[in-house]
CSV table of C-alpha atoms in Angstrom, one decimal:
chain,number,residue,atom,x,y,z
A,1,MET,CA,-0.4,-0.1,0.3
A,2,ARG,CA,1.4,3.6,-0.7
A,3,THR,CA,0.8,6.1,1.9
A,4,LEU,CA,0.3,9.6,0.7
A,5,VAL,CA,2.2,12.1,3.4
A,6,TRP,CA,1.7,15.8,3.7
A,7,THR,CA,5.0,17.8,4.8
A,8,LEU,CA,5.0,21.2,5.4
A,9,THR,CA,8.1,23.2,3.9
A,10,CYS,CA,8.8,26.2,5.4
A,11,LEU,CA,10.8,28.7,3.1
A,12,LEU,CA,11.3,32.3,3.5
A,13,VAL,CA,8.6,34.1,2.0
A,14,GLY,CA,6.4,31.8,3.6
A,15,CYS,CA,5.0,27.7,4.3
A,16,GLU,CA,3.2,25.7,2.0
A,17,LEU,CA,2.6,22.1,1.9
A,18,VAL,CA,4.6,19.4,-0.5
A,19,ALA,CA,2.2,16.3,-1.2
A,20,GLY,CA,5.1,13.5,-2.1
A,21,ILE,CA,4.7,9.3,-1.6
A,22,ASP,CA,6.1,7.8,1.4
A,23,ASP,CA,7.0,3.7,0.0
A,24,ARG,CA,8.6,3.3,3.8
A,25,ALA,CA,5.5,1.1,4.9
A,26,GLU,CA,5.2,-0.6,1.7
A,27,MET,CA,8.4,-2.3,2.1
A,28,SER,CA,8.5,-2.9,5.8
A,29,SER,CA,4.8,-4.4,5.3
A,30,SER,CA,5.9,-6.1,1.9
A,31,SER,CA,9.4,-7.4,4.6
A,32,GLY,CA,7.6,-9.4,7.2
A,33,SER,CA,5.1,-11.1,5.0
A,34,SER,CA,7.4,-13.1,2.9
A,35,SER,CA,9.8,-13.7,5.7
A,36,ALA,CA,6.8,-15.8,8.1
A,37,ARG,CA,7.2,-19.2,7.4
A,38,CYS,CA,6.6,-22.1,9.0
A,39,GLY,CA,10.3,-23.3,10.7
A,40,ASP,CA,11.5,-19.3,11.4
A,41,GLY,CA,11.6,-20.0,14.9
A,42,ILE,CA,8.0,-18.0,15.6
A,43,VAL,CA,4.8,-19.3,16.3
A,44,ASP,CA,2.8,-17.7,13.1
A,45,ALA,CA,-1.1,-17.3,13.1
A,46,GLY,CA,-2.5,-20.9,12.4
A,47,GLU,CA,0.6,-22.5,13.3
A,48,ALA,CA,0.4,-24.6,16.9
A,49,CYS,CA,4.2,-25.0,17.6
A,50,ASP,CA,7.9,-23.3,15.1
A,51,ASP,CA,10.7,-24.4,16.5
A,52,GLY,CA,13.0,-23.3,14.1
A,53,ASN,CA,13.6,-26.7,11.9
A,54,ASN,CA,11.8,-29.0,10.0
A,55,GLU,CA,12.8,-32.1,12.4
A,56,GLY,CA,9.8,-34.8,12.6
A,57,SER,CA,11.1,-36.2,15.9
A,58,ASP,CA,11.8,-33.5,18.2
A,59,ALA,CA,9.4,-31.2,20.3
A,60,CYS,CA,7.4,-29.4,17.2
A,61,ASN,CA,6.1,-31.6,13.5
A,62,PRO,CA,7.9,-30.4,10.4
A,63,ASP,CA,4.1,-28.6,9.6
A,64,CYS,CA,4.0,-26.6,12.2
A,65,THR,CA,1.6,-29.2,14.7
A,66,GLU,CA,2.5,-30.1,17.7
A,67,PRO,CA,3.0,-34.3,17.5
A,68,ARG,CA,0.6,-36.6,18.5
A,69,CYS,CA,0.7,-40.2,18.6
A,70,GLY,CA,-0.7,-40.8,15.1
A,71,ASP,CA,0.4,-38.1,13.4
A,72,GLY,CA,2.9,-40.6,11.7
A,73,ASP,CA,5.5,-38.6,12.7
A,74,LEU,CA,7.9,-40.7,15.3
A,75,GLY,CA,7.8,-37.9,17.7
A,76,VAL,CA,9.6,-38.1,21.0
A,77,GLY,CA,8.5,-41.1,23.7
A,78,GLU,CA,7.2,-42.7,20.5
A,79,VAL,CA,9.0,-46.1,19.0
A,80,CYS,CA,6.4,-46.2,16.3
A,81,ASP,CA,4.2,-44.3,14.3
A,82,ASP,CA,2.1,-45.7,11.3
A,83,GLY,CA,-0.5,-43.2,11.4
A,84,ASN,CA,-3.3,-44.7,12.4
A,85,ASP,CA,-5.3,-45.8,15.6
A,86,VAL,CA,-5.6,-49.2,14.4
A,87,ASN,CA,-4.3,-52.1,16.7
A,88,GLY,CA,-2.1,-55.4,15.4
A,89,ASP,CA,-1.0,-53.9,12.5
A,90,ALA,CA,2.8,-52.7,12.1
A,91,CYS,CA,2.6,-49.8,14.6
A,92,ASP,CA,-0.4,-49.9,18.1
A,93,GLU,CA,-2.6,-47.0,18.2
A,94,ASN,CA,0.0,-46.1,21.7
A,95,CYS,CA,2.9,-45.7,19.2
A,96,THR,CA,4.4,-49.0,20.8
A,97,LEU,CA,5.1,-51.9,18.7
A,98,PRO,CA,2.8,-55.1,18.8
A,99,ALA,CA,3.1,-57.3,22.0
A,100,CYS,CA,2.0,-58.5,25.1
A,101,GLY,CA,1.9,-56.1,27.9
A,102,ASN,CA,2.3,-52.3,26.0
A,103,GLY,CA,-0.8,-51.6,27.0
A,104,ALA,CA,-2.9,-51.7,23.1
A,105,VAL,CA,-5.2,-55.1,23.2
A,106,ALA,CA,-4.7,-56.0,19.4
A,107,PRO,CA,-7.2,-58.3,17.7
A,108,GLY,CA,-6.8,-61.7,18.4
A,109,GLU,CA,-4.3,-61.0,21.0
A,110,ARG,CA,-4.5,-62.8,24.6
A,111,CYS,CA,-1.8,-62.2,27.4
A,112,TYR,CA,-1.0,-63.6,30.5
A,113,HIS,CA,1.1,-62.3,33.4
A,114,GLU,CA,4.1,-64.6,34.5
A,115,ALA,CA,3.5,-68.1,36.2
A,116,LEU,CA,2.8,-68.9,39.9
A,117,SER,CA,3.4,-72.2,40.7
A,118,PHE,CA,2.9,-74.3,43.9
A,119,PRO,CA,3.9,-77.0,45.2
A,120,PHE,CA,1.1,-79.0,45.4
A,121,PHE,CA,1.1,-82.9,43.6
A,122,ALA,CA,-0.7,-83.3,40.6
A,123,THR,CA,-0.1,-86.3,38.5
A,124,THR,CA,-2.7,-84.9,35.6
A,125,VAL,CA,-4.9,-81.6,35.7
A,126,GLU,CA,-8.7,-80.4,34.4
A,127,LEU,CA,-10.5,-77.1,34.9
A,128,ALA,CA,-14.5,-77.4,35.4
A,129,ASP,CA,-17.0,-75.6,36.8
A,130,LEU,CA,-18.3,-77.6,39.3
A,131,ASP,CA,-20.1,-75.3,41.9
A,132,GLY,CA,-22.2,-73.2,38.8
A,133,ASP,CA,-21.2,-70.2,40.4
A,134,GLY,CA,-20.1,-69.2,36.2
A,135,THR,CA,-15.5,-69.4,38.0
A,136,ALA,CA,-13.7,-73.5,37.5
A,137,GLU,CA,-12.6,-74.7,39.9
A,138,LEU,CA,-9.0,-77.0,39.5
A,139,LEU,CA,-9.0,-81.5,39.7
A,140,ALA,CA,-5.8,-82.4,40.4
A,141,GLY,CA,-4.3,-85.7,40.1
A,142,SER,CA,-2.8,-87.4,43.1
A,143,PRO,CA,-1.9,-90.4,44.6
A,144,ASN,CA,-4.7,-91.7,45.9
A,145,GLY,CA,-7.8,-90.0,44.2
A,146,VAL,CA,-8.5,-86.2,43.1
A,147,ASP,CA,-8.1,-83.2,44.8
A,148,VAL,CA,-10.3,-80.2,44.3
A,149,TYR,CA,-9.4,-76.7,44.6
A,150,ARG,CA,-10.7,-73.5,44.3
A,151,TYR,CA,-8.6,-70.0,43.5
A,152,SER,CA,-8.3,-67.4,45.8
A,153,THR,CA,-7.7,-64.2,43.5
A,154,SER,CA,-7.1,-62.1,47.2
A,155,GLU,CA,-4.3,-64.7,48.0
A,156,ASN,CA,-3.0,-65.6,44.5
A,157,THR,CA,-3.2,-69.6,45.7
A,158,PHE,CA,-5.0,-72.3,45.1
A,159,ILE,CA,-7.4,-73.4,48.4
A,160,PRO,CA,-8.1,-76.7,49.1
A,161,ILE,CA,-12.2,-77.4,49.0
A,162,THR,CA,-12.1,-81.4,49.4
A,163,SER,CA,-10.5,-84.5,48.0
A,164,THR,CA,-11.6,-87.6,46.9
A,165,THR,CA,-10.7,-91.8,47.2
A,166,GLY,CA,-9.5,-93.6,43.7
A,167,PRO,CA,-7.9,-94.6,42.3
A,168,VAL,CA,-4.9,-94.6,43.1
A,169,GLY,CA,-2.0,-92.5,41.1
A,170,SER,CA,-5.1,-90.5,39.2
A,171,ILE,CA,-3.6,-90.4,35.6
A,172,THR,CA,-6.4,-89.5,33.5
A,173,LEU,CA,-9.5,-87.2,34.4
A,174,ALA,CA,-13.6,-86.4,32.2
A,175,VAL,CA,-15.5,-84.5,33.3
A,176,ARG,CA,-19.2,-84.9,32.5
A,177,ASP,CA,-22.6,-84.9,34.4
A,178,PHE,CA,-22.9,-88.6,34.1
A,179,ASP,CA,-26.9,-88.8,36.8
A,180,GLY,CA,-28.8,-85.5,34.7
A,181,ASP,CA,-28.3,-83.6,37.6
A,182,GLY,CA,-27.7,-80.4,35.9
A,183,LEU,CA,-24.4,-81.0,37.9
A,184,LEU,CA,-20.9,-81.5,37.0
A,185,ASP,CA,-19.3,-85.4,38.5
A,186,PHE,CA,-15.8,-86.5,37.0
A,187,ALA,CA,-14.5,-90.0,36.1
A,188,ALA,CA,-10.5,-91.0,37.0
A,189,GLY,CA,-8.8,-94.0,36.2
A,190,GLY,CA,-5.2,-95.2,37.2
A,191,ALA,CA,-3.2,-98.1,38.7
A,192,GLY,CA,-6.5,-98.7,40.4
A,193,GLY,CA,-8.8,-99.0,37.4
A,194,LEU,CA,-11.7,-96.3,37.3
A,195,TYR,CA,-13.8,-94.5,39.4
A,196,VAL,CA,-16.6,-92.1,39.3
A,197,HIS,CA,-17.2,-89.4,41.7
A,198,ARG,CA,-20.4,-87.5,42.0
A,199,ASN,CA,-21.5,-84.5,42.5
A,200,ALA,CA,-23.6,-83.2,45.4
A,201,GLY,CA,-23.8,-79.9,45.0
A,202,THR,CA,-23.3,-77.0,47.8
A,203,PRO,CA,-20.9,-77.1,49.4
A,204,LEU,CA,-19.3,-79.4,47.1
A,205,SER,CA,-18.7,-82.6,47.9
A,206,PHE,CA,-18.7,-86.0,46.1
A,207,THR,CA,-19.4,-89.0,46.4
A,208,THR,CA,-18.1,-91.7,45.1
A,209,THR,CA,-18.8,-95.3,43.4
A,210,GLY,CA,-16.4,-97.9,41.8
A,211,PRO,CA,-14.3,-98.9,40.9
A,212,PHE,CA,-15.7,-100.2,37.7
A,213,ASN,CA,-12.8,-102.0,35.9
A,214,GLN,CA,-9.8,-103.4,38.1
A,215,GLU,CA,-6.9,-102.6,35.6
A,216,TYR,CA,-4.9,-100.1,34.4
A,217,VAL,CA,-6.4,-97.1,33.2
A,218,GLY,CA,-4.1,-94.5,31.4
A,219,PHE,CA,-6.9,-92.0,29.2
A,220,ALA,CA,-10.8,-91.8,29.4
A,221,ALA,CA,-14.0,-90.5,27.7
A,222,ALA,CA,-17.1,-89.5,28.6
A,223,ALA,CA,-19.7,-88.9,25.8
A,224,PRO,CA,-22.9,-90.2,25.0
A,225,LEU,CA,-22.3,-92.5,22.8
A,226,ARG,CA,-26.2,-94.1,23.2
A,227,THR,CA,-27.7,-90.8,21.3
A,228,GLY,CA,-29.9,-89.0,23.5
A,229,GLU,CA,-28.6,-91.3,27.1
A,230,LEU,CA,-26.5,-90.3,29.6
A,231,PRO,CA,-23.1,-89.8,29.1
A,232,ASP,CA,-20.8,-93.7,28.9
A,233,ILE,CA,-16.7,-93.5,29.1
A,234,ALA,CA,-14.4,-95.4,27.7
A,235,ILE,CA,-11.2,-96.7,28.6
A,236,LEU,CA,-8.2,-98.3,27.7
A,237,ASN,CA,-5.1,-99.6,29.1
A,238,GLY,CA,-2.4,-100.8,26.9
A,239,LEU,CA,-3.0,-102.6,23.9
A,240,HIS,CA,-7.0,-102.5,25.3
A,241,PHE,CA,-10.2,-100.9,24.6
A,242,GLU,CA,-13.1,-100.8,26.5
A,243,VAL,CA,-16.8,-98.9,27.0
A,244,LEU,CA,-18.4,-98.8,30.7
A,245,ARG,CA,-22.0,-98.1,30.4
A,246,ASN,CA,-23.2,-96.1,32.5
A,247,ASP,CA,-27.2,-97.4,33.5
A,248,GLY,CA,-28.1,-93.3,34.9
A,249,ARG,CA,-27.7,-94.4,39.1
A,250,MET,CA,-23.5,-93.9,39.1
A,251,GLN,CA,-23.7,-97.8,37.6
A,252,PHE,CA,-21.3,-98.5,35.3
A,253,THR,CA,-21.2,-102.1,33.3
A,254,PRO,CA,-17.9,-103.4,31.5
A,255,GLY,CA,-18.5,-103.8,27.9
A,256,PRO,CA,-16.8,-106.4,25.4
A,257,GLU,CA,-13.3,-105.5,25.0
A,258,MET,CA,-11.2,-103.9,22.0
A,259,ILE,CA,-8.0,-103.7,20.3
A,260,ALA,CA,-7.2,-100.3,20.4
A,261,GLY,CA,-3.8,-100.6,19.1
A,262,GLU,CA,0.0,-101.3,20.3
A,263,ASP,CA,0.5,-99.3,22.9
A,264,ALA,CA,-2.7,-96.5,23.1
A,265,TYR,CA,-1.5,-92.6,24.1
A,266,GLY,CA,-4.8,-90.7,24.1
A,267,VAL,CA,-8.5,-91.0,23.4
A,268,VAL,CA,-11.3,-88.5,22.5
A,269,ALA,CA,-15.2,-88.3,21.3
A,270,THR,CA,-16.4,-86.6,18.2
A,271,ASP,CA,-18.6,-86.7,16.0
A,272,VAL,CA,-16.4,-87.5,13.0
A,273,ASP,CA,-18.8,-87.8,10.2
A,274,GLY,CA,-21.2,-85.6,10.9
A,275,ASP,CA,-23.9,-88.2,11.3
A,276,GLY,CA,-25.0,-87.2,15.2
A,277,ASP,CA,-23.8,-89.8,16.6
A,278,GLN,CA,-20.7,-90.2,18.7
A,279,ASP,CA,-18.0,-91.3,17.4
A,280,LEU,CA,-14.1,-91.7,18.5
A,281,ALA,CA,-10.4,-91.7,17.8
A,282,VAL,CA,-7.4,-93.6,19.6
A,283,VAL,CA,-3.7,-92.5,18.9
A,284,HIS,CA,-1.1,-95.5,19.7
A,285,ALA,CA,1.9,-95.8,18.5
A,286,PHE,CA,4.0,-99.7,17.6
A,287,LEU,CA,5.6,-100.8,20.3
A,288,ALA,CA,8.4,-102.0,18.4
A,289,ASP,CA,9.7,-98.4,17.2
A,290,LYS,CA,7.7,-95.5,20.0
A,291,GLN,CA,8.0,-93.2,17.2
A,292,GLN,CA,5.5,-94.3,14.6
A,293,GLY,CA,2.0,-94.9,15.4
A,294,ASN,CA,-1.8,-94.3,14.0
A,295,ILE,CA,-4.7,-92.9,14.8
A,296,VAL,CA,-7.6,-95.5,14.6
A,297,VAL,CA,-11.4,-94.5,14.7
A,298,PHE,CA,-14.2,-96.1,15.8
A,299,GLU,CA,-17.8,-95.6,14.7
A,300,GLY,CA,-20.5,-95.2,16.6
A,301,ASP,CA,-24.1,-96.3,15.8
A,302,GLY,CA,-25.5,-94.0,18.4
A,303,ARG,CA,-27.0,-97.3,20.0
A,304,GLY,CA,-23.7,-97.9,22.2
A,305,GLY,CA,-22.3,-99.3,19.3
A,306,LEU,CA,-19.0,-99.0,18.1
A,307,THR,CA,-17.5,-100.4,14.7
A,308,LEU,CA,-14.2,-100.2,13.4
A,309,GLY,CA,-13.1,-97.4,10.8
A,310,ASP,CA,-10.2,-95.7,8.9
A,311,THR,CA,-6.9,-96.4,10.7
A,312,ILE,CA,-4.4,-93.3,9.4
A,313,SER,CA,-1.1,-93.8,9.5
A,314,LEU,CA,0.7,-90.8,11.9
A,315,LEU,CA,3.7,-90.3,9.8
A,316,PRO,CA,5.2,-87.3,9.1
A,317,LEU,CA,4.9,-87.2,13.5
A,318,LEU,CA,7.2,-89.6,15.9
A,319,GLY,CA,6.5,-90.4,19.2
A,320,PRO,CA,2.4,-90.0,19.6
A,321,ASN,CA,1.6,-88.3,23.0
A,322,THR,CA,-2.3,-86.8,23.3
A,323,ILE,CA,-4.9,-86.6,20.7
A,324,ASP,CA,-8.4,-84.0,21.6
A,325,ALA,CA,-10.3,-82.7,18.5
A,326,GLY,CA,-12.2,-80.0,17.4
A,327,ASP,CA,-13.1,-77.9,14.0
A,328,LEU,CA,-10.2,-76.0,13.4
A,329,ASP,CA,-11.4,-74.0,9.6
A,330,GLY,CA,-14.9,-73.8,10.4
A,331,ASP,CA,-16.1,-76.2,7.6
A,332,GLY,CA,-18.3,-78.3,10.3
A,333,ASP,CA,-15.7,-81.2,10.1
A,334,PRO,CA,-13.6,-81.8,14.0
A,335,GLU,CA,-10.4,-82.0,13.3
A,336,LEU,CA,-7.8,-83.8,15.4
A,337,VAL,CA,-4.6,-82.7,17.1
A,338,ILE,CA,-1.6,-84.6,18.1
A,339,ALA,CA,0.8,-83.5,20.3
A,340,ASN,CA,4.2,-85.5,19.9
A,341,HIS,CA,7.0,-86.9,21.6
A,342,ASP,CA,9.6,-87.4,19.1
A,343,SER,CA,9.2,-85.2,16.4
A,344,HIS,CA,8.5,-82.0,18.7
A,345,ASP,CA,5.7,-80.7,16.9
A,346,VAL,CA,1.9,-80.7,17.1
A,347,GLY,CA,0.2,-82.3,14.3
A,348,VAL,CA,-2.8,-81.7,12.5
A,349,PHE,CA,-5.4,-84.4,10.4
A,350,ASP,CA,-7.7,-82.6,8.3
A,351,ASN,CA,-11.5,-83.9,8.7
A,352,ASP,CA,-13.3,-84.4,5.0
A,353,GLY,CA,-17.2,-85.5,5.8
A,354,GLY,CA,-15.5,-88.7,8.2
A,355,THR,CA,-12.2,-89.2,6.0
A,356,PHE,CA,-9.0,-88.1,7.5
A,357,SER,CA,-5.3,-86.9,6.1
A,358,PHE,CA,-2.4,-85.5,7.3
A,359,ASP,CA,-2.6,-81.7,6.8
A,360,TYR,CA,0.5,-79.8,8.3
A,361,SER,CA,2.4,-79.7,11.8
A,362,VAL,CA,4.1,-76.9,13.8
A,363,GLY,CA,6.9,-77.3,15.0
A,364,ILE,CA,7.2,-75.9,18.6
A,365,GLY,CA,11.2,-76.1,20.0
A,366,GLY,CA,10.9,-78.9,22.3
A,367,ILE,CA,8.8,-82.2,23.6
A,368,SER,CA,5.1,-81.7,23.3
A,369,HIS,CA,3.4,-84.0,25.9
A,370,CYS,CA,-0.2,-82.2,25.7
A,371,GLY,CA,-1.9,-80.8,24.1
A,372,VAL,CA,-5.7,-79.1,24.1
A,373,VAL,CA,-8.4,-77.9,21.4
A,374,ARG,CA,-9.6,-74.0,22.9
A,375,ASP,CA,-10.3,-70.4,21.6
A,376,ILE,CA,-8.2,-69.0,23.8
A,377,ASP,CA,-8.5,-65.1,22.3
A,378,GLY,CA,-12.3,-64.6,22.0
A,379,ASP,CA,-12.6,-65.1,18.1
A,380,GLY,CA,-15.1,-67.8,18.2
A,381,ASP,CA,-11.9,-70.0,16.5
A,382,LEU,CA,-10.5,-72.6,17.5
A,383,ASP,CA,-7.1,-72.8,18.8
A,384,VAL,CA,-4.0,-75.1,20.6
A,385,VAL,CA,-2.5,-74.6,23.6
A,386,ALA,CA,0.2,-77.4,23.9
A,387,GLY,CA,2.9,-77.5,26.7
A,388,ILE,CA,6.9,-78.5,26.1
A,389,ARG,CA,7.9,-80.4,28.6
A,390,ASP,CA,11.8,-80.6,28.4
A,391,TYR,CA,11.7,-76.7,28.3
A,392,GLY,CA,9.2,-76.0,30.5
A,393,LEU,CA,7.4,-73.4,28.1
A,394,VAL,CA,3.5,-73.6,27.1
A,395,ALA,CA,3.1,-72.8,23.1
A,396,ILE,CA,-0.1,-70.9,22.5
A,397,LEU,CA,-0.8,-71.8,18.6
A,398,TYR,CA,-3.6,-69.3,17.8
A,399,ASN,CA,-6.3,-70.1,14.4
A,400,ASP,CA,-5.5,-67.6,11.4
A,401,ALA,CA,-8.1,-68.8,9.0
A,402,GLY,CA,-8.7,-71.7,9.6
A,403,ARG,CA,-4.8,-72.9,10.5
A,404,VAL,CA,-3.3,-72.7,13.8
A,405,GLY,CA,0.5,-71.2,14.4
A,406,SER,CA,0.7,-70.1,10.8
A,407,GLY,CA,4.1,-69.7,9.8
A,408,ASP,CA,4.9,-71.2,12.7
A,409,ASP,CA,4.3,-68.1,14.5
A,410,PHE,CA,2.6,-69.2,18.3
A,411,ASP,CA,3.3,-67.3,21.5
A,412,THR,CA,5.3,-69.1,24.4
A,413,TYR,CA,5.1,-69.3,28.1
A,414,PRO,CA,6.8,-70.1,30.9
A,415,ILE,CA,4.8,-72.0,33.3
A,416,GLY,CA,7.0,-74.0,36.0
A,417,HIS,CA,8.5,-77.9,35.6
A,418,CYS,CA,7.9,-79.8,33.0
A,419,PRO,CA,4.5,-79.6,31.8
A,420,ARG,CA,2.4,-82.9,31.7
A,421,THR,CA,-0.9,-82.1,31.1
A,422,VAL,CA,-2.4,-78.5,30.7
A,423,ALA,CA,-5.5,-77.3,30.9
A,424,VAL,CA,-6.9,-74.5,30.2
A,425,GLY,CA,-11.1,-72.1,32.0
A,426,ASP,CA,-11.6,-69.0,33.6
A,427,VAL,CA,-10.2,-69.9,37.6
A,428,ASN,CA,-10.4,-66.0,39.3
A,429,GLY,CA,-13.5,-64.9,37.6
A,430,ASP,CA,-12.4,-62.6,34.8
A,431,GLY,CA,-14.2,-64.2,31.9
A,432,ALA,CA,-10.7,-65.1,30.4
A,433,PRO,CA,-9.5,-68.2,29.9
A,434,ASP,CA,-6.2,-69.3,32.2
A,435,ILE,CA,-3.9,-72.0,31.5
A,436,VAL,CA,-3.0,-74.4,34.1
A,437,ALA,CA,-0.1,-76.7,33.9
A,438,SER,CA,0.6,-80.0,36.0
A,439,ASN,CA,4.8,-79.8,36.6
A,440,ALA,CA,6.5,-83.6,36.5
A,441,PRO,CA,9.1,-84.7,38.9
A,442,ASP,CA,11.0,-85.5,35.3
A,443,THR,CA,15.0,-86.0,36.2
A,444,PHE,CA,16.1,-87.0,32.0
A,445,PHE,CA,13.6,-85.1,29.5
A,446,CYS,CA,13.2,-82.1,31.2
A,447,ASN,CA,15.3,-79.1,31.4
A,448,PRO,CA,16.4,-78.0,34.6
A,449,PRO,CA,14.9,-81.3,36.3
A,450,GLY,CA,12.7,-80.0,39.2
A,451,MET,CA,10.3,-81.2,42.3
A,452,GLY,CA,7.0,-81.3,40.3
A,453,GLY,CA,4.1,-79.5,41.3
A,454,LEU,CA,1.1,-76.9,39.7
A,455,SER,CA,1.4,-74.1,37.4
A,456,VAL,CA,-1.0,-71.4,36.4
A,457,LEU,CA,-1.1,-68.6,33.8
A,458,LEU,CA,-3.8,-65.9,34.3
A,459,ALA,CA,-4.7,-63.7,31.3
A,460,ASP,CA,-5.2,-60.3,30.6
A,461,PRO,CA,-9.2,-60.1,30.7
């Protein structure tokens, strides 16, 4: 803008007004406008900050906006910043790398606290809501029967509730409502045969019947093999396989023995072929070579009868330890999951309308001594939890698009010494699945040797 200035000029003969043009205001205005810029160190209009540089990792962004997590610029105290508030991608919403314990819960993420270990004797463990309060009680096999515990959140320990007698050296548990009263009962097998413990209600106590088999019982599975009836119990002892018929009054009648395989290592009940009847799958190893073995399927007819179905080679898996079942790929057919001692992996057998074939395995870096199929992260897909016996770890193989442990990607957590069996359930009532393991006093397979007991991993809700 040009400014008109009137200058009074005094001459000897008088004074007169002289009109002139002053360019100083225009020069000043023009000079101020051209020097105002982001990065000049002066906070001008429209700028939130200006620290005199164009670096993006200090107190002011290159565009003179104040740093914030999610702006795409790596600011002070930020590990990463990908320009969004999405968890589970390259950078979480709080500008930390995705990891358990970083304060941001990503889709499909489940984190666990440091394991708590207890010097309670436990040959095997199972979790079940025995009193109907929504929180799982702990069943632990003991030298003379089964001990029942409840977790105390105030004391951070398991409190003994009651104990049952029988069998000697309980090593397998099967939890079901055997008498139809709406309360969960359990069967326990071991060196002294099989006993069934009826839930007598509140306060929690049990009455015991049995033994229903005088021989050693290594594995048991309970299921309504007679469709619409109360659960029967399938038991394994070495080479033999037998079904105990439930009469509805807590009495179980032994049926004919069948050959399950040379050396059985587990049995699971599931509807293999989708006909609505419960079938059984048994995993066993060959006596001459404990590494190799088969899966044998027994097809149920819905009336308690079983016929020999397919036999499936375990190869390339070696040294089977346990078997479980669940629909991993969401097609309505249950897959079979085998934890393996010698090949150090978890193997999955795909189910195509009742016909099984080896699909894939996930190496977990150690002796896979136990595996269960459960939904760990709450996304509706079944995951797999497996103990790594020789390193005192538990591996969680998450389900991604129908495959568990995709790309050998899984989480591991220390869970005490030498996990022998694992169980999943909510022990502290926060709605999240906790993991309990029985720890064997093993001095050969376990590194380092330990005294046994049991351990629990409490989940972040």
